[in-house]
Coordinates of C-alpha atoms in Angstrom, one line a residue:
M65 CA 117.3 12.6 134.3
L66 CA 119.5 11.0 131.7
A67 CA 119.0 7.4 132.6
M68 CA 120.6 6.0 129.5
R69 CA 122.7 7.4 126.7
L70 CA 123.0 6.4 123.1
T71 CA 126.4 6.5 121.6
R72 CA 126.9 8.6 118.5
G73 CA 127.5 5.3 116.6
S74 CA 123.9 4.1 117.4
A75 CA 122.6 7.0 115.2
T76 CA 125.1 6.5 112.4
R77 CA 124.3 2.8 112.1
C78 CA 120.9 3.7 110.7
S79 CA 122.2 2.9 107.2
T80 CA 120.3 1.1 104.5
G81 CA 120.8 -2.2 106.4
Y82 CA 119.4 -0.6 109.5
V83 CA 116.3 0.6 107.7
N84 CA 115.9 -2.9 106.2
R85 CA 115.8 -4.3 109.7
F86 CA 112.9 -2.0 110.5
T87 CA 111.0 -3.2 107.5
A88 CA 111.3 -6.8 108.8
W89 CA 109.2 -6.1 111.8
M90 CA 107.4 -2.8 111.5
G91 CA 103.8 -3.0 110.2
T92 CA 101.1 -0.5 109.1
T93 CA 97.4 0.0 109.5
A94 CA 95.2 -0.6 106.5
D95 CA 93.3 -3.7 105.7
A96 CA 94.4 -4.1 102.1
T97 CA 96.7 -6.9 101.1
T98 CA 100.4 -6.2 100.9
S99 CA 101.5 -5.4 97.5
S100 CA 105.0 -5.2 96.0
V101 CA 103.8 -2.4 93.7
E102 CA 104.8 1.0 95.0
T103 CA 101.9 3.3 95.4
S104 CA 101.7 7.0 96.0
G105 CA 99.4 8.5 98.5
W106 CA 97.4 11.8 98.9
L107 CA 98.6 14.4 96.4
G108 CA 101.3 12.1 95.1
R109 CA 103.2 11.9 98.3
P110 CA 104.4 8.3 99.0
E111 CA 101.9 6.4 101.2
T112 CA 103.3 5.9 104.7
D113 CA 100.7 3.9 106.6
S114 CA 98.3 2.2 104.2
R115 CA 99.6 -1.4 104.3
P116 CA 98.7 -4.1 106.7
S117 CA 100.5 -5.3 109.8
N118 CA 101.9 -8.8 109.7
S119 CA 103.1 -11.5 112.1
E120 CA 106.5 -10.0 112.3
D121 CA 105.3 -6.7 113.7
T122 CA 106.1 -7.5 117.3
E123 CA 109.6 -8.9 116.7
R124 CA 111.7 -5.8 117.3
G125 CA 114.9 -7.6 118.3
D126 CA 117.6 -5.2 119.6
V127 CA 116.9 -2.4 117.1
R128 CA 116.7 1.0 118.8
T129 CA 114.8 3.9 117.3
P130 CA 115.0 7.7 117.9
A131 CA 111.8 7.2 119.9
D132 CA 113.6 4.8 122.2
S133 CA 116.2 7.4 122.8
D134 CA 113.5 10.0 123.5
R135 CA 112.0 7.8 126.1
D136 CA 115.3 7.6 128.0
H137 CA 115.8 11.4 128.1
F138 CA 112.5 13.4 127.8
R139 CA 109.4 13.8 129.9
E140 CA 106.8 12.4 127.6
N141 CA 103.4 14.1 127.7
P142 CA 100.2 12.1 127.2
S143 CA 100.1 12.8 123.5
V144 CA 103.1 10.5 123.0
A145 CA 101.2 7.4 124.1
L146 CA 98.1 8.5 122.3
W147 CA 99.7 8.8 118.9
N148 CA 102.0 5.8 119.5
E149 CA 98.9 3.6 119.5
W150 CA 96.5 5.5 117.3
R151 CA 95.4 3.9 114.1
F152 CA 92.9 4.5 111.4
D153 CA 89.8 2.3 111.7
G154 CA 88.2 2.5 108.3
T155 CA 85.1 0.5 109.3
P156 CA 81.7 2.2 109.6
E157 CA 81.8 1.4 113.3
G158 CA 85.2 3.0 113.7
A159 CA 84.1 6.1 111.8
R160 CA 81.0 6.4 114.0
A161 CA 83.0 6.1 117.2
L162 CA 85.4 8.8 116.1
L163 CA 82.6 11.2 115.2
L164 CA 80.9 10.5 118.5
E165 CA 84.1 11.3 120.4
C166 CA 84.5 14.5 118.5
A167 CA 80.9 15.5 119.1
S168 CA 81.3 14.8 122.8
S169 CA 84.2 17.3 123.0
A170 CA 81.9 20.1 121.8
R171 CA 80.6 21.2 125.2
S172 CA 80.1 24.9 124.7
P173 CA 79.3 27.3 121.9
R174 CA 83.0 28.1 121.6
D175 CA 83.7 24.4 121.1
A176 CA 80.9 24.3 118.5
A177 CA 82.5 27.2 116.7
Y178 CA 85.9 25.5 116.7
W179 CA 84.5 22.3 115.2
A180 CA 82.3 24.1 112.6
Y181 CA 85.3 26.1 111.5
H182 CA 87.9 23.3 111.3
V183 CA 85.6 20.7 109.8
A184 CA 84.5 23.1 107.1
R185 CA 88.2 24.1 106.5
S186 CA 89.4 20.5 106.2
S187 CA 86.5 19.7 103.9
W188 CA 87.6 22.6 101.7
F189 CA 91.2 21.4 101.5
L190 CA 90.0 17.8 100.8
G191 CA 88.0 19.0 97.8
Q192 CA 90.8 21.3 96.7
G193 CA 93.4 18.5 96.8
A194 CA 91.1 16.2 94.8
A195 CA 90.7 19.0 92.3
G196 CA 94.4 19.5 92.1
I197 CA 95.0 15.8 91.3
L198 CA 92.2 15.8 88.8
A199 CA 93.5 18.9 87.1
S200 CA 97.0 17.3 86.9
S201 CA 95.6 14.1 85.3
L202 CA 93.4 16.0 82.8
G203 CA 96.5 17.9 81.8
G204 CA 98.0 14.7 80.5
G205 CA 100.0 13.5 83.5
G206 CA 97.7 10.7 84.4
G207 CA 98.4 8.3 87.3
P208 CA 101.6 7.4 89.1
S209 CA 102.7 5.5 86.0
G210 CA 101.6 8.1 83.6
G211 CA 98.2 6.8 82.7
G212 CA 94.6 7.0 84.0
A213 CA 93.1 9.7 86.1
P214 CA 93.6 8.8 89.7
L215 CA 92.5 10.5 92.9
A216 CA 95.5 8.8 94.7
G217 CA 97.3 5.6 95.3
D218 CA 97.1 2.9 92.7
G219 CA 95.2 5.1 90.2
S220 CA 91.6 4.2 91.3
I221 CA 88.9 6.4 92.7
R222 CA 88.5 4.0 95.6
S223 CA 92.2 4.4 96.7
G224 CA 91.7 8.2 96.6
I225 CA 88.6 7.9 98.9
I226 CA 90.5 5.6 101.3
A227 CA 93.5 8.0 101.4
G228 CA 91.2 11.0 102.0
S229 CA 89.2 9.2 104.6
R230 CA 92.3 8.2 106.5
L231 CA 93.6 11.7 106.5
M232 CA 90.3 13.1 107.5
A233 CA 90.1 10.8 110.5
E234 CA 93.6 11.8 111.5
A235 CA 92.6 15.5 111.1
L236 CA 89.7 15.0 113.5
Q237 CA 91.9 13.4 116.1
T238 CA 94.4 16.3 115.7
F239 CA 91.6 18.8 116.2
R240 CA 90.5 17.0 119.4
Q241 CA 94.0 17.4 120.8
D242 CA 94.2 21.0 119.7
L243 CA 90.8 21.9 121.3
A244 CA 91.8 20.2 124.5
H245 CA 94.8 22.4 124.8
I246 CA 92.7 25.5 124.1
N247 CA 90.1 24.6 126.7
A248 CA 92.9 23.8 129.2
G249 CA 94.3 27.4 128.7
T250 CA 97.6 26.2 127.2
Y251 CA 97.1 28.5 124.3
K252 CA 94.4 30.6 122.6
A253 CA 92.0 29.5 119.9
P254 CA 93.4 30.3 116.5
Y255 CA 93.0 34.0 115.6
D256 CA 92.0 33.2 112.1
M257 CA 88.6 31.9 113.3
D258 CA 87.6 35.6 113.5
P259 CA 85.0 36.0 110.8
N260 CA 86.7 39.3 109.8
H261 CA 89.7 37.3 108.6
R262 CA 90.4 37.5 104.9
Q263 CA 90.0 33.7 104.5
F264 CA 86.3 34.2 104.8
N265 CA 86.5 36.4 101.7
P266 CA 85.5 34.3 98.6
A267 CA 87.8 36.4 96.3
Y268 CA 90.8 35.8 98.5
V269 CA 90.1 32.0 98.7
A270 CA 89.6 31.8 94.9
S271 CA 93.0 33.5 94.3
K272 CA 94.7 31.0 96.6
T273 CA 93.0 28.0 95.0
A274 CA 93.9 29.2 91.5
R275 CA 97.6 29.3 92.6
F276 CA 97.4 25.9 94.2
L277 CA 95.9 24.2 91.2
T278 CA 98.6 25.5 88.9
E279 CA 101.3 24.4 91.4
A280 CA 99.7 21.0 92.1
A281 CA 99.7 20.2 88.4
S282 CA 103.4 21.1 88.1
T283 CA 104.6 19.2 91.3
L284 CA 102.6 16.1 90.5
E285 CA 103.9 15.9 87.0
K286 CA 107.5 16.4 88.2
N287 CA 107.0 13.6 90.7
R288 CA 105.6 11.2 88.1
A289 CA 108.5 12.0 85.7
A290 CA 111.0 11.3 88.5
R291 CA 109.3 7.9 89.1
R292 CA 109.3 7.0 85.5
S293 CA 112.9 8.0 85.1
E294 CA 113.9 5.8 88.1
R295 CA 112.1 2.8 86.5
G296 CA 114.4 3.2 83.5
D297 CA 111.9 4.8 81.0
A298 CA 114.2 5.7 78.1
A299 CA 111.9 8.4 76.9
E300 CA 111.8 10.1 80.3
S301 CA 114.5 12.3 81.7
A302 CA 114.6 13.1 85.4
P303 CA 113.2 16.6 86.3
E304 CA 115.7 19.3 87.3
T305 CA 116.2 19.3 91.1
K306 CA 118.3 22.5 91.2
V307 CA 116.7 25.9 91.4
W308 CA 116.9 28.6 88.8
M309 CA 119.7 30.7 90.4
D310 CA 123.0 30.2 92.1
S311 CA 124.7 32.4 94.7
P312 CA 127.6 32.1 97.2
M313 CA 125.0 33.3 99.8
Y314 CA 123.3 29.9 99.8
P315 CA 124.7 26.5 100.7
D316 CA 124.5 23.8 98.0
Y317 CA 121.9 21.8 99.9
Y318 CA 119.5 24.8 99.9
L319 CA 119.5 25.2 96.1
K320 CA 117.1 22.3 95.5
T321 CA 113.4 22.2 94.5
F322 CA 112.2 20.6 97.7
H323 CA 108.9 18.8 97.3
W324 CA 109.2 19.5 93.6
Q325 CA 107.8 23.0 94.4
T326 CA 108.4 25.6 91.8
D327 CA 111.7 27.5 92.3
G328 CA 112.4 25.7 95.7
W329 CA 112.5 28.5 98.3
L330 CA 113.6 31.2 95.9
S331 CA 110.7 33.0 94.3
S332 CA 107.6 34.9 95.4
R333 CA 105.5 32.4 93.5
S334 CA 106.7 29.6 95.8
A335 CA 106.2 31.7 98.9
E336 CA 102.7 32.7 98.0
V337 CA 101.4 29.2 97.4
Y338 CA 103.4 27.4 100.1
E339 CA 100.8 27.6 102.9
T340 CA 98.0 26.5 100.7
S341 CA 99.9 23.6 99.4
T342 CA 101.0 22.3 102.8
E343 CA 97.6 22.7 104.4
T344 CA 96.0 20.9 101.5
L345 CA 98.6 18.1 101.9
F346 CA 97.6 17.8 105.6
L347 CA 93.9 18.5 105.0
G348 CA 94.0 21.6 107.1
R349 CA 95.7 20.1 110.2
Q350 CA 99.1 21.7 109.7
D351 CA 98.3 24.7 111.9
A352 CA 97.0 22.5 114.7
M353 CA 100.1 20.3 114.5
Q354 CA 102.4 23.3 114.7
R355 CA 100.5 24.8 117.6
T356 CA 101.7 21.8 119.6
A357 CA 105.0 23.7 119.8
L358 CA 103.2 26.2 122.0
V359 CA 102.7 23.5 124.7
P360 CA 106.3 23.6 126.1
L361 CA 106.5 27.4 125.4
S362 CA 103.4 27.9 127.5
E363 CA 104.8 25.8 130.4
W364 CA 108.1 27.7 130.2
M365 CA 106.3 31.0 130.3
R366 CA 104.2 30.0 133.3
E367 CA 107.3 28.9 135.2
R368 CA 109.0 32.2 134.5
G369 CA 106.0 34.2 135.4
V370 CA 106.0 35.9 132.0
K371 CA 102.6 37.4 131.1
D372 CA 101.8 38.2 127.5
G373 CA 105.4 37.7 126.7
A374 CA 106.4 41.1 128.2
G375 CA 110.1 41.4 128.6
A376 CA 111.0 38.2 126.7
K377 CA 112.8 37.9 123.4
F378 CA 111.8 35.2 121.0
L379 CA 113.4 33.8 117.8
E380 CA 111.9 31.6 115.2
L381 CA 114.5 29.8 113.1
A382 CA 113.5 29.2 109.4
C383 CA 110.3 31.2 109.9
G384 CA 109.3 30.7 106.3
T385 CA 106.0 32.6 105.6
G386 CA 105.7 33.5 109.2
R387 CA 102.4 31.9 109.8
F388 CA 103.5 30.1 113.0
L389 CA 105.1 33.3 114.2
T390 CA 101.7 35.0 114.1
F391 CA 100.3 32.3 116.4
V392 CA 103.1 32.9 118.8
R393 CA 102.5 36.7 118.7
D394 CA 98.8 36.2 119.2
N395 CA 99.4 34.3 122.4
Y396 CA 102.3 36.6 123.6
P397 CA 101.6 40.0 122.0
K398 CA 104.0 41.9 124.1
M399 CA 107.0 39.7 123.4
D400 CA 109.7 41.0 121.1
V401 CA 110.1 38.5 118.2
T402 CA 112.5 37.9 115.4
G403 CA 111.9 35.7 112.4
L404 CA 115.0 34.3 110.6
D405 CA 115.0 32.7 107.2
L406 CA 117.4 32.3 104.3
S407 CA 114.9 33.1 101.6
P408 CA 114.2 36.8 101.0
F409 CA 111.0 35.8 99.2
Y410 CA 109.6 33.9 102.2
L411 CA 110.7 36.7 104.5
A412 CA 108.7 39.2 102.4
E413 CA 105.7 36.9 102.8
A414 CA 106.3 36.6 106.5
R415 CA 106.3 40.4 106.8
K416 CA 103.0 40.5 105.0
N417 CA 101.5 37.9 107.3
G418 CA 102.8 39.7 110.3
A419 CA 101.4 43.1 109.2
Y420 CA 98.1 41.5 108.5
W421 CA 97.9 39.9 111.9
E422 CA 98.6 43.3 113.5
K423 CA 96.0 45.0 111.3
L424 CA 93.4 42.3 112.3
R425 CA 94.2 42.6 116.0
R426 CA 94.0 46.4 116.0
R427 CA 90.8 46.7 114.0
K428 CA 87.3 46.4 115.5
R429 CA 87.2 42.9 117.0
S430 CA 84.3 40.9 118.4
S431 CA 84.1 40.1 122.1
P432 CA 84.4 36.3 122.9
A433 CA 80.6 35.8 122.7
G434 CA 80.2 37.8 119.5
L435 CA 83.1 35.9 117.9
V436 CA 81.4 32.6 118.6
T437 CA 78.1 33.6 117.2
E438 CA 79.6 35.4 114.2
T439 CA 81.8 32.4 113.4
L440 CA 78.9 30.0 113.5
S441 CA 76.8 32.3 111.4
K442 CA 79.5 32.8 108.7
V443 CA 80.4 29.1 108.6
G444 CA 76.7 28.3 108.3
G445 CA 76.4 30.7 105.4
L446 CA 79.3 29.0 103.6
A447 CA 77.7 25.6 104.2
K448 CA 74.3 26.8 102.8
A449 CA 76.1 28.2 99.7
A450 CA 77.5 24.7 99.2
G451 CA 74.1 23.2 99.4
L452 CA 74.6 21.5 102.8
P453 CA 71.7 21.4 105.3
V454 CA 72.4 23.3 108.4
P455 CA 70.3 24.4 111.4
P456 CA 69.6 28.1 112.1
M457 CA 72.8 29.9 113.1
P458 CA 72.8 32.8 115.6
S459 CA 74.0 36.2 114.6
A460 CA 76.2 38.6 116.5
R461 CA 74.6 41.5 118.3
R462 CA 75.9 45.0 117.6
D463 CA 76.7 45.5 121.3
D464 CA 79.1 42.5 121.1
V465 CA 81.5 44.6 119.0
Q466 CA 84.1 46.8 120.6
D467 CA 86.9 48.9 119.3
E468 CA 90.3 48.0 120.7
A469 CA 92.3 50.0 118.3
G470 CA 95.1 52.0 119.9
K471 CA 94.7 50.3 123.3
E472 CA 97.5 47.8 123.0
T473 CA 101.2 48.1 122.6
L474 CA 102.6 45.2 120.7
G475 CA 106.1 43.8 121.1
S476 CA 108.6 44.5 118.3
C477 CA 108.9 42.2 115.2
E478 CA 112.0 42.0 113.1
Y479 CA 113.0 39.8 110.1
V480 CA 116.5 38.7 109.4
Q481 CA 117.9 37.0 106.3
A482 CA 120.6 34.5 107.4
Q483 CA 121.6 30.9 107.6
A484 CA 120.5 29.1 110.8
E485 CA 124.1 27.7 110.9
K486 CA 125.6 31.3 111.0
M487 CA 123.3 33.6 112.8
P488 CA 124.3 37.3 113.2
F489 CA 123.3 37.5 116.8
P490 CA 125.4 37.9 120.0
D491 CA 125.7 35.1 122.4
A492 CA 122.7 34.7 124.8
S493 CA 120.3 36.9 122.7
F494 CA 117.0 35.1 123.1
D495 CA 114.9 33.6 125.9
A496 CA 113.0 31.2 123.7
I497 CA 113.6 29.7 120.2
T498 CA 111.5 27.6 118.0
C499 CA 112.5 25.6 114.9
V500 CA 109.5 24.3 112.9
Y501 CA 109.9 21.9 110.0
L502 CA 113.5 22.8 109.3
L503 CA 115.6 19.8 110.5
H504 CA 114.3 17.2 108.0
E505 CA 115.5 19.4 105.1
L506 CA 119.1 19.7 106.4
P507 CA 121.9 17.3 105.8
P508 CA 123.2 15.8 109.1
E509 CA 126.3 18.0 109.4
A510 CA 124.1 21.1 108.9
R511 CA 121.8 19.9 111.7
R512 CA 124.7 19.8 114.1
E513 CA 125.8 23.3 113.1
V514 CA 122.2 24.6 113.7
A515 CA 122.1 23.0 117.1
K516 CA 125.4 24.7 118.1
E517 CA 124.2 28.1 116.9
A518 CA 120.8 27.7 118.6
A519 CA 122.5 26.8 121.9
R520 CA 124.9 29.8 121.5
V521 CA 122.2 32.5 121.0
L522 CA 119.9 31.0 123.7
R523 CA 120.1 32.6 127.1
P524 CA 120.9 30.4 130.2
G525 CA 117.6 29.1 131.4
G526 CA 116.0 29.6 128.0
V527 CA 114.0 27.0 126.0
L528 CA 114.6 25.6 122.5
I529 CA 111.6 23.9 120.9
L530 CA 111.9 21.7 117.8
A531 CA 108.7 20.8 115.8
D532 CA 109.3 18.5 112.9
S533 CA 108.3 15.3 111.3
I534 CA 107.8 12.2 113.4
Q535 CA 110.7 9.8 113.4
L536 CA 111.2 6.1 113.5
G537 CA 109.5 4.6 116.6
D538 CA 107.2 7.6 117.3
R539 CA 104.3 5.8 115.5
P540 CA 105.5 2.2 115.0
R541 CA 102.7 1.3 112.5
M542 CA 104.1 3.9 110.1
D543 CA 107.8 3.0 110.4
K544 CA 107.9 0.5 107.6
N545 CA 107.1 3.1 105.0
L546 CA 107.9 6.3 106.7
G547 CA 111.1 6.9 104.9
R548 CA 109.3 6.8 101.5
F549 CA 108.3 10.4 102.0
G550 CA 111.9 11.1 101.1
D551 CA 111.0 10.0 97.6
F552 CA 109.1 13.3 97.1
N553 CA 112.4 15.1 96.5
E554 CA 113.2 15.3 100.2
P555 CA 116.9 14.2 99.9
Y556 CA 117.7 14.4 103.7
Y557 CA 114.5 13.1 105.1
R558 CA 115.7 9.5 105.6
S559 CA 118.7 10.5 107.5
Y560 CA 116.5 12.8 109.7
I561 CA 114.0 10.1 110.7
E562 CA 116.9 7.8 111.8
E563 CA 118.8 10.3 113.9
A564 CA 118.3 10.6 117.7
L565 CA 118.0 14.4 118.1
V566 CA 119.1 14.3 121.7
E567 CA 122.5 13.4 120.4
V568 CA 122.6 16.5 118.3
F569 CA 121.1 19.0 120.7
G570 CA 121.6 17.3 124.1
P571 CA 124.5 17.2 126.6
E572 CA 126.7 15.3 124.3
G573 CA 125.9 17.5 121.3
A574 CA 125.1 21.2 121.6
G575 CA 125.0 21.0 125.4
L576 CA 121.3 21.5 126.1
E577 CA 119.2 19.6 128.6
P578 CA 116.3 17.5 127.2
W579 CA 112.9 18.5 128.7
T580 CA 109.6 17.5 127.1
K581 CA 108.2 15.5 124.2
D582 CA 104.8 15.8 122.5
L583 CA 103.3 14.2 119.4
C584 CA 100.5 15.4 117.2
S585 CA 99.7 13.4 114.1
S586 CA 102.7 13.7 111.7
T587 CA 104.5 16.1 114.0
K588 CA 106.8 15.6 117.0
V589 CA 107.8 18.3 119.4
L590 CA 111.0 18.1 121.5
S591 CA 112.0 20.8 123.9
F592 CA 115.4 21.5 125.5
R593 CA 116.6 24.0 128.1
K594 CA 119.9 25.7 128.5
P595 CA 121.6 25.2 131.8
E596 CA 121.7 28.3 134.0

């Protein structure tokens, strides 16, 4: 299985010189002319794939990437080739082709409900993001250089439209992949499509939007101040990167305002706005990207003959607000689950999300047919309220509704505050472990400690699933600028995208066996198994 091995030195050679070698041959996807002026992308994040490819793109030389290492060790599922080649075609013909492909995937009322929900949701986040940038500029921040009122990029409305269009196209492709997994029975349709979910409540949505607009204005201004300070503006001091508190409970790397978010991970304000901020950044595709982690989990469950998760024990490392954990529980409701995080504020939010999922599941729920018609009807009502023309939508019949309260026993759910490097669990405690969007926020030495601990608490035969940012080589057209995401106060991002994770978690690291690899837009998923 392990045809080739990278030495540990091949990962460490990804220094500044190593990255510069990538920039000599890795291109990107837009049709604009290359500029030496650094531009920011959607919501101030550095643009990663908006520049053109050039004649040097195919001259890779002998440079190896983490993706090359993955290819030697993992079974790559079809999504890897898809996203390796995928590019944004901004022409009218390209947009038409993508829309036709999406329309062709809607082959049933359930598919139509899925598309209605996700397109409406992404459109909402697109508008919300634009409003956040506008609110920030009206507050005096201006463009990336401190002037103007940009929507994105170089300060022009046109660049904002291009950035939004590209991300919308990427979201549509992400949803196609997500829906294919749902129709294949890999995992269930997202439970929050249920029209009874609180996100269909205008008051709830308004409260989330208000929090986001306040946070967006703050993070964007901090990012602009940091850029001005780096350029040597004597009148500008760099924003504070340390959080408001200190404690021996937390490692130094943790006490930072990652993404310039207010209070880093250490306040309820941060926890309450986090999901809205990240979904706006990804135009509503974050949930679908994270659900890709359910692909290897589903395969492992089928192999083991585990139904509804009964008898299995599951751990999510760095569970954050617990949203992904609710998707796991919705697919495997009888599984005993544990969410571990270092932030008590995020754990409190995870507890709320878990309690809400339980409440929603136990209340009166629609049957599959009723759910489809009610979802279409509610989405149609929202579209009409926004002034959009829509065809008549069906309504759910009263006999579609059934009361399932009290008929189901759910698996236990516990929350633990601890470092992923020092987990308070006995050896071989869990059958399955996921780690979602943690590794890129850890320094290299902490990644290795987390890998050892995950392998320790995983049972023989168990599965470890990592879902995090794509790395160098996963989507070659993005490599040239991928590391610039680290400029958005992500101090360990560049070291992450350069490191072959098989060396950290595999046989020569934590001792696990590489298994599968998937890609979904900006997310890669690697799975490992513990030898029996």
